[in-house]
Amino acid sequence: MKIRSIELTEINLPLVHFFETSFGRTHERRIILVRVEDADGAEGWGEVTCGESPGYSDEWTDSAWVTIEKILAPMVVSKDVENASAVWDLMRWARGHRMAKSGIETACWDLEAKKRGVPLWRHLGGVHQTIECGVSIGIQDSVEQLMDKIRVEVGAGYKRIKIKISPRWDFDVIKAVRKEFGDILLMGDANSAYTLADIDKLRSLDEFNLMMLEQPLGYDDIVDHAKLQAEIKTPICLDEPIKSPDDARKAIELKSGKIINLKNGRVGGHTQSKLIEQTCREAGIPVWCGGMLESGIGRAHNIAISTLAGYTMPGDVSASKRYWHEDIIEPAVEVSSEGTITAPDGAGIGFEVRRDRIEQASVRRSKIN
Ligand code: OSB
Ligand code: MG
């Protein structure tokens, strides 16, 4: 494989409904799309999944743009590599910036699968074409608003409901949800809103039989999480601190949690996701695919990677219409009434990229060749 050019486009897409986590509220996404092209004119698409500000991780839209433009794309363009998986190695010298790397790497996987005429999910080694879906519901302005949202999603068939929590939106809210919706598969995601000083509060959540508690403590911590996990019954799921296969191995060794939310962007792309999936599968740690409010392109990549054997729990991969009035892929991602998505049979990501929609939403472009 030899990439001739890498084209970046920033698109701005307003969300159908704001999304609030313990670190802030988002109304509009600023997304970088990556289009790679080889000498034959074949193309592949990827998405940089960082946020608009460094609230979730240290990467954000403007930092990723300049990092790809000045550092990462020049490392990849015109280099001969064996396959898409080896693209990670081309960028290895640069530390961190995994979401930026993932945008390029996943685009190369799409290109490679398209050239071979195979669906990306199969090319990645997927084994179950149909994946189970959950939803992530942000902090709302009122408990009633949250109940309305949960009602809609349970009615749509989603298998698992995740609600964002914080010290001001936790015990009473979860209690109200349990009261109204009984024993649905329910979990909370704190995005690092607590510390070990909150251990009594976190232990009190045990009574709600949550499927898991995602990332209660520090965004870079796996040590305190081990202390917390020893003190509470609810399984801890790690998100933010697991950035590499080594991080996963260490967290498993330390018993920092029992489940991992695996995000392509956070770990640097499909190759790294595959390695972490394997590490976790061999250790008996379930993984599921997390989301970063992706447009259709990132979403399509999430669907593909979710078909791997170790992805055994419903992910945060849901229908396009929950996020966008009109997605940038065709068809939009739809979820069955059983709360599942079936990965498409077409080559590569298996969705058409809508250049017209990208053009409409585009605010800047840069081509590196
Ligand atoms: O912590 O999983 C998270 C969105 C942005 C940043 C972090 C997270 C999330 C989500 C949304 O939970 C998942 C989605 O619906 O894409
Ligand atoms: Mg999370």
Coordinates of C-alpha atoms in Angstrom, one line a residue, residues 23-312:
F23 CA -17.0 17.8 31.6
G24 CA -19.4 20.0 29.6
R25 CA -22.2 20.4 27.1
T26 CA -21.8 20.1 23.3
H27 CA -24.3 21.5 20.8
E28 CA -22.3 21.3 17.6
R29 CA -19.6 18.9 16.5
R30 CA -16.4 20.1 14.7
I31 CA -15.3 16.9 13.0
I32 CA -12.2 16.3 10.9
L33 CA -12.8 13.8 8.1
V34 CA -9.8 12.1 6.5
R35 CA -9.8 11.0 2.9
V36 CA -6.8 8.9 1.7
E37 CA -6.1 8.2 -1.9
D38 CA -3.5 5.8 -3.5
A39 CA -1.8 6.0 -6.9
D40 CA -4.6 4.1 -8.5
G41 CA -7.1 6.7 -7.4
A42 CA -8.7 4.4 -4.8
E43 CA -10.0 6.1 -1.7
G44 CA -10.6 5.5 1.9
W45 CA -12.4 7.5 4.6
G46 CA -11.7 8.0 8.3
E47 CA -12.8 10.3 11.1
V48 CA -10.9 12.0 13.8
T49 CA -13.1 11.5 16.9
C50 CA -11.6 14.1 19.3
G51 CA -13.9 16.7 20.8
E52 CA -14.1 20.4 20.3
S53 CA -12.1 21.0 23.4
P54 CA -9.6 19.0 25.5
G55 CA -12.3 17.9 28.0
Y56 CA -12.4 14.2 27.3
S57 CA -8.8 13.8 26.2
D58 CA -5.9 16.1 25.5
E59 CA -6.7 16.0 21.7
W60 CA -9.2 18.5 20.3
T61 CA -10.2 19.6 16.8
D62 CA -7.6 22.3 16.2
S63 CA -4.7 20.3 17.8
A64 CA -5.5 17.3 15.7
W65 CA -5.8 19.3 12.5
V66 CA -2.3 20.8 12.8
T67 CA -0.8 17.5 14.1
I68 CA -2.0 15.6 11.1
E69 CA -1.1 18.4 8.6
K70 CA 2.4 19.1 9.9
I71 CA 3.5 15.8 11.5
L72 CA 1.4 12.7 10.8
A73 CA 0.3 13.0 7.2
P74 CA 3.9 13.6 6.0
M75 CA 5.0 10.4 7.8
V76 CA 2.5 8.4 5.7
V77 CA 2.3 10.0 2.3
S78 CA 4.4 8.3 -0.4
K79 CA 5.7 5.6 1.9
D80 CA 5.5 2.0 0.9
V81 CA 3.9 -0.2 3.6
E82 CA 2.8 -3.8 3.6
N83 CA -0.8 -3.2 4.6
A84 CA -3.1 -0.8 6.5
S85 CA -2.1 -2.3 9.8
A86 CA 1.5 -1.2 9.2
V87 CA 0.4 2.5 8.9
W88 CA 0.5 2.7 12.7
D89 CA 4.2 1.9 12.6
L90 CA 4.9 4.8 10.2
M91 CA 3.5 7.2 12.8
R92 CA 4.9 5.4 15.8
W93 CA 7.7 7.9 16.3
A94 CA 5.2 10.6 17.2
R95 CA 4.0 10.0 20.8
G96 CA 0.3 10.3 21.7
H97 CA -2.1 12.0 19.3
R98 CA -3.9 8.7 18.9
M99 CA -7.2 10.2 17.7
A100 CA -5.4 12.0 14.9
K101 CA -3.5 8.8 14.0
S102 CA -6.7 6.8 14.1
G103 CA -8.3 9.1 11.5
I104 CA -5.5 8.3 9.0
E105 CA -5.2 4.6 10.0
T106 CA -8.9 3.7 9.8
A107 CA -9.1 5.5 6.4
C108 CA -6.3 3.2 5.2
W109 CA -8.2 0.2 6.4
D110 CA -11.3 1.3 4.4
L111 CA -9.1 1.8 1.3
E112 CA -7.5 -1.6 1.6
A113 CA -10.8 -3.4 2.1
K114 CA -12.3 -1.5 -0.9
K115 CA -9.4 -2.5 -3.1
R116 CA -9.8 -6.1 -2.1
G117 CA -13.6 -5.9 -2.6
V118 CA -14.4 -7.1 0.9
P119 CA -16.4 -5.6 3.6
L120 CA -14.3 -3.9 6.3
W121 CA -15.9 -5.9 9.1
R122 CA -14.7 -9.1 7.5
H123 CA -11.3 -7.7 6.6
L124 CA -10.8 -6.7 10.3
G125 CA -11.6 -10.3 11.3
G126 CA -15.1 -9.8 12.5
V127 CA -17.2 -12.9 13.3
H128 CA -20.7 -11.6 14.1
Q129 CA -22.2 -9.4 11.3
T130 CA -25.0 -8.3 13.6
I131 CA -24.1 -6.2 16.6
E132 CA -26.0 -5.3 19.7
C133 CA -26.6 -1.6 20.4
G134 CA -27.0 0.6 23.5
V135 CA -27.4 4.3 23.9
S136 CA -25.5 6.9 25.9
I137 CA -27.8 9.6 27.3
G138 CA -26.3 12.8 28.5
I139 CA -27.1 14.8 31.6
Q140 CA -30.5 16.6 31.0
D141 CA -32.0 19.8 32.4
S142 CA -34.5 17.8 34.4
V143 CA -35.2 14.2 35.5
E144 CA -38.5 14.3 33.5
Q145 CA -36.5 15.1 30.4
L146 CA -34.2 12.1 31.1
M147 CA -37.2 9.8 31.6
D148 CA -38.7 10.9 28.3
K149 CA -35.4 10.2 26.5
I150 CA -35.1 6.8 28.1
R151 CA -38.7 5.9 27.2
V152 CA -38.0 6.7 23.6
E153 CA -34.8 4.6 23.5
V154 CA -36.3 1.6 25.3
G155 CA -39.2 1.8 23.0
A156 CA -36.9 1.8 20.0
G157 CA -35.4 -1.5 21.2
Y158 CA -32.0 -0.5 22.4
K159 CA -30.5 -3.3 24.6
R160 CA -28.8 -1.1 27.2
I161 CA -29.2 2.4 28.6
K162 CA -26.2 4.3 29.7
I163 CA -26.7 7.6 31.5
K164 CA -24.1 10.2 32.2
I165 CA -23.6 10.8 35.9
S166 CA -21.9 13.4 38.1
P167 CA -21.9 14.2 41.8
R168 CA -25.0 16.4 41.2
W169 CA -26.7 13.9 39.0
D170 CA -26.3 10.4 40.4
F171 CA -28.1 8.6 43.3
D172 CA -31.5 10.1 43.1
V173 CA -31.6 10.1 39.3
I174 CA -30.6 6.4 39.1
K175 CA -33.1 5.6 41.7
A176 CA -35.9 7.3 39.7
V177 CA -34.8 5.5 36.5
R178 CA -34.9 2.1 38.3
K179 CA -38.3 2.9 39.7
E180 CA -39.7 3.8 36.4
F181 CA -38.0 1.3 34.1
G182 CA -37.5 -1.7 36.4
D183 CA -34.6 -4.0 35.6
I184 CA -33.5 -2.7 32.2
L185 CA -29.8 -3.1 31.5
L186 CA -28.6 0.2 33.0
M187 CA -25.2 1.7 33.6
G188 CA -23.7 5.1 34.5
D189 CA -20.7 6.9 33.0
A190 CA -19.0 9.5 35.3
N191 CA -16.2 10.6 32.9
S192 CA -13.9 11.0 35.9
A193 CA -16.2 13.1 38.1
Y194 CA -15.3 11.4 41.4
T195 CA -12.3 10.7 43.6
L196 CA -11.6 8.0 46.2
A197 CA -13.0 10.5 48.7
D198 CA -16.4 9.7 47.2
I199 CA -16.1 6.0 48.0
D200 CA -19.2 5.9 50.2
K201 CA -21.4 7.5 47.6
L202 CA -20.1 5.2 44.9
R203 CA -20.6 2.2 47.1
S204 CA -24.2 3.3 47.7
L205 CA -24.9 2.8 44.0
D206 CA -24.4 -0.9 44.4
E207 CA -28.0 -1.3 45.4
F208 CA -29.1 -0.4 41.9
N209 CA -27.5 -3.4 40.2
L210 CA -25.9 -1.3 37.5
M211 CA -24.5 -3.4 34.7
M212 CA -21.3 -1.3 35.2
L213 CA -20.0 2.0 36.4
E214 CA -17.8 3.6 33.7
Q215 CA -14.8 5.7 34.5
P216 CA -15.7 7.0 38.0
L217 CA -12.1 8.2 38.8
G218 CA -9.2 10.1 37.2
Y219 CA -9.0 10.2 33.4
D220 CA -5.4 8.8 33.6
D221 CA -5.9 6.5 36.6
I222 CA -5.8 2.8 36.9
V223 CA -4.4 2.5 40.4
D224 CA -7.2 4.2 42.4
H225 CA -9.7 2.3 40.3
A226 CA -8.3 -0.9 41.6
K227 CA -8.8 0.3 45.1
L228 CA -12.3 1.3 44.4
Q229 CA -13.2 -1.9 42.5
A230 CA -12.1 -3.9 45.6
E231 CA -14.7 -1.9 47.7
I232 CA -17.7 -2.0 45.5
K233 CA -19.8 -4.7 43.9
T234 CA -20.7 -2.9 40.7
P235 CA -18.2 -3.8 37.9
I236 CA -16.0 -0.9 36.9
C237 CA -15.6 -0.2 33.2
L238 CA -12.6 1.7 32.1
D239 CA -12.7 4.2 29.3
E240 CA -10.3 7.3 29.3
P241 CA -7.1 5.7 30.7
I242 CA -6.9 2.7 28.3
K243 CA -4.9 4.0 25.3
S244 CA -2.8 1.0 24.3
P245 CA -2.6 -2.7 24.6
D246 CA -0.1 -2.2 27.4
D247 CA -2.5 0.0 29.3
A248 CA -5.1 -2.8 29.0
R249 CA -2.7 -5.5 30.2
K250 CA -1.7 -3.4 33.2
A251 CA -5.3 -2.5 34.1
I252 CA -6.2 -6.2 34.0
E253 CA -3.2 -7.2 36.1
L254 CA -4.1 -4.5 38.7
K255 CA -7.8 -5.5 38.6
S256 CA -8.7 -1.8 38.0
G257 CA -11.9 -2.8 36.4
K258 CA -13.8 -5.8 34.9
I259 CA -14.9 -4.4 31.5
I260 CA -13.3 -2.1 28.9
N261 CA -15.0 0.5 26.7
L262 CA -12.9 0.3 23.6
K263 CA -12.8 3.3 21.3
N264 CA -10.9 3.3 18.0
G265 CA -9.9 6.9 18.3
R266 CA -8.7 6.7 21.9
V267 CA -6.3 3.8 21.1
G268 CA -5.1 4.9 17.7
G269 CA -7.1 2.9 15.2
H270 CA -8.3 -0.5 14.2
T271 CA -4.9 -2.3 14.6
Q272 CA -4.6 -1.2 18.2
S273 CA -8.3 -2.0 18.9
K274 CA -7.7 -5.5 17.5
L275 CA -4.7 -6.0 19.8
I276 CA -6.6 -4.8 22.9
E277 CA -9.6 -6.9 21.9
Q278 CA -7.3 -9.9 21.8
T279 CA -5.6 -9.1 25.1
C280 CA -9.0 -8.7 26.8
R281 CA -10.6 -11.8 25.2
E282 CA -7.7 -13.9 26.4
A283 CA -8.0 -12.5 29.9
G284 CA -11.8 -13.0 29.9
I285 CA -12.5 -9.2 30.1
P286 CA -15.5 -8.2 27.9
V287 CA -15.1 -5.2 25.7
W288 CA -17.7 -3.0 23.9
C289 CA -17.4 -0.3 21.4
G290 CA -17.6 3.2 22.8
G291 CA -18.8 6.3 20.8
M292 CA -17.6 9.9 20.4
L293 CA -20.7 11.4 18.8
E294 CA -19.3 10.4 15.4
S295 CA -20.6 11.3 12.0
G296 CA -21.5 8.4 9.7
I297 CA -17.9 7.7 8.8
G298 CA -16.7 7.1 12.3
R299 CA -19.9 5.3 13.1
A300 CA -19.3 2.9 10.1
H301 CA -15.9 2.1 11.4
N302 CA -17.3 1.5 14.9
I303 CA -19.9 -0.9 13.4
A304 CA -17.1 -2.8 11.6
I305 CA -14.8 -3.2 14.6
S306 CA -17.7 -4.2 16.9
T307 CA -18.1 -7.5 14.9
L308 CA -14.9 -8.9 16.5
A309 CA -15.4 -11.8 18.8
G310 CA -14.3 -10.0 22.0
Y311 CA -17.0 -7.3 21.6
T312 CA -19.5 -9.1 23.7

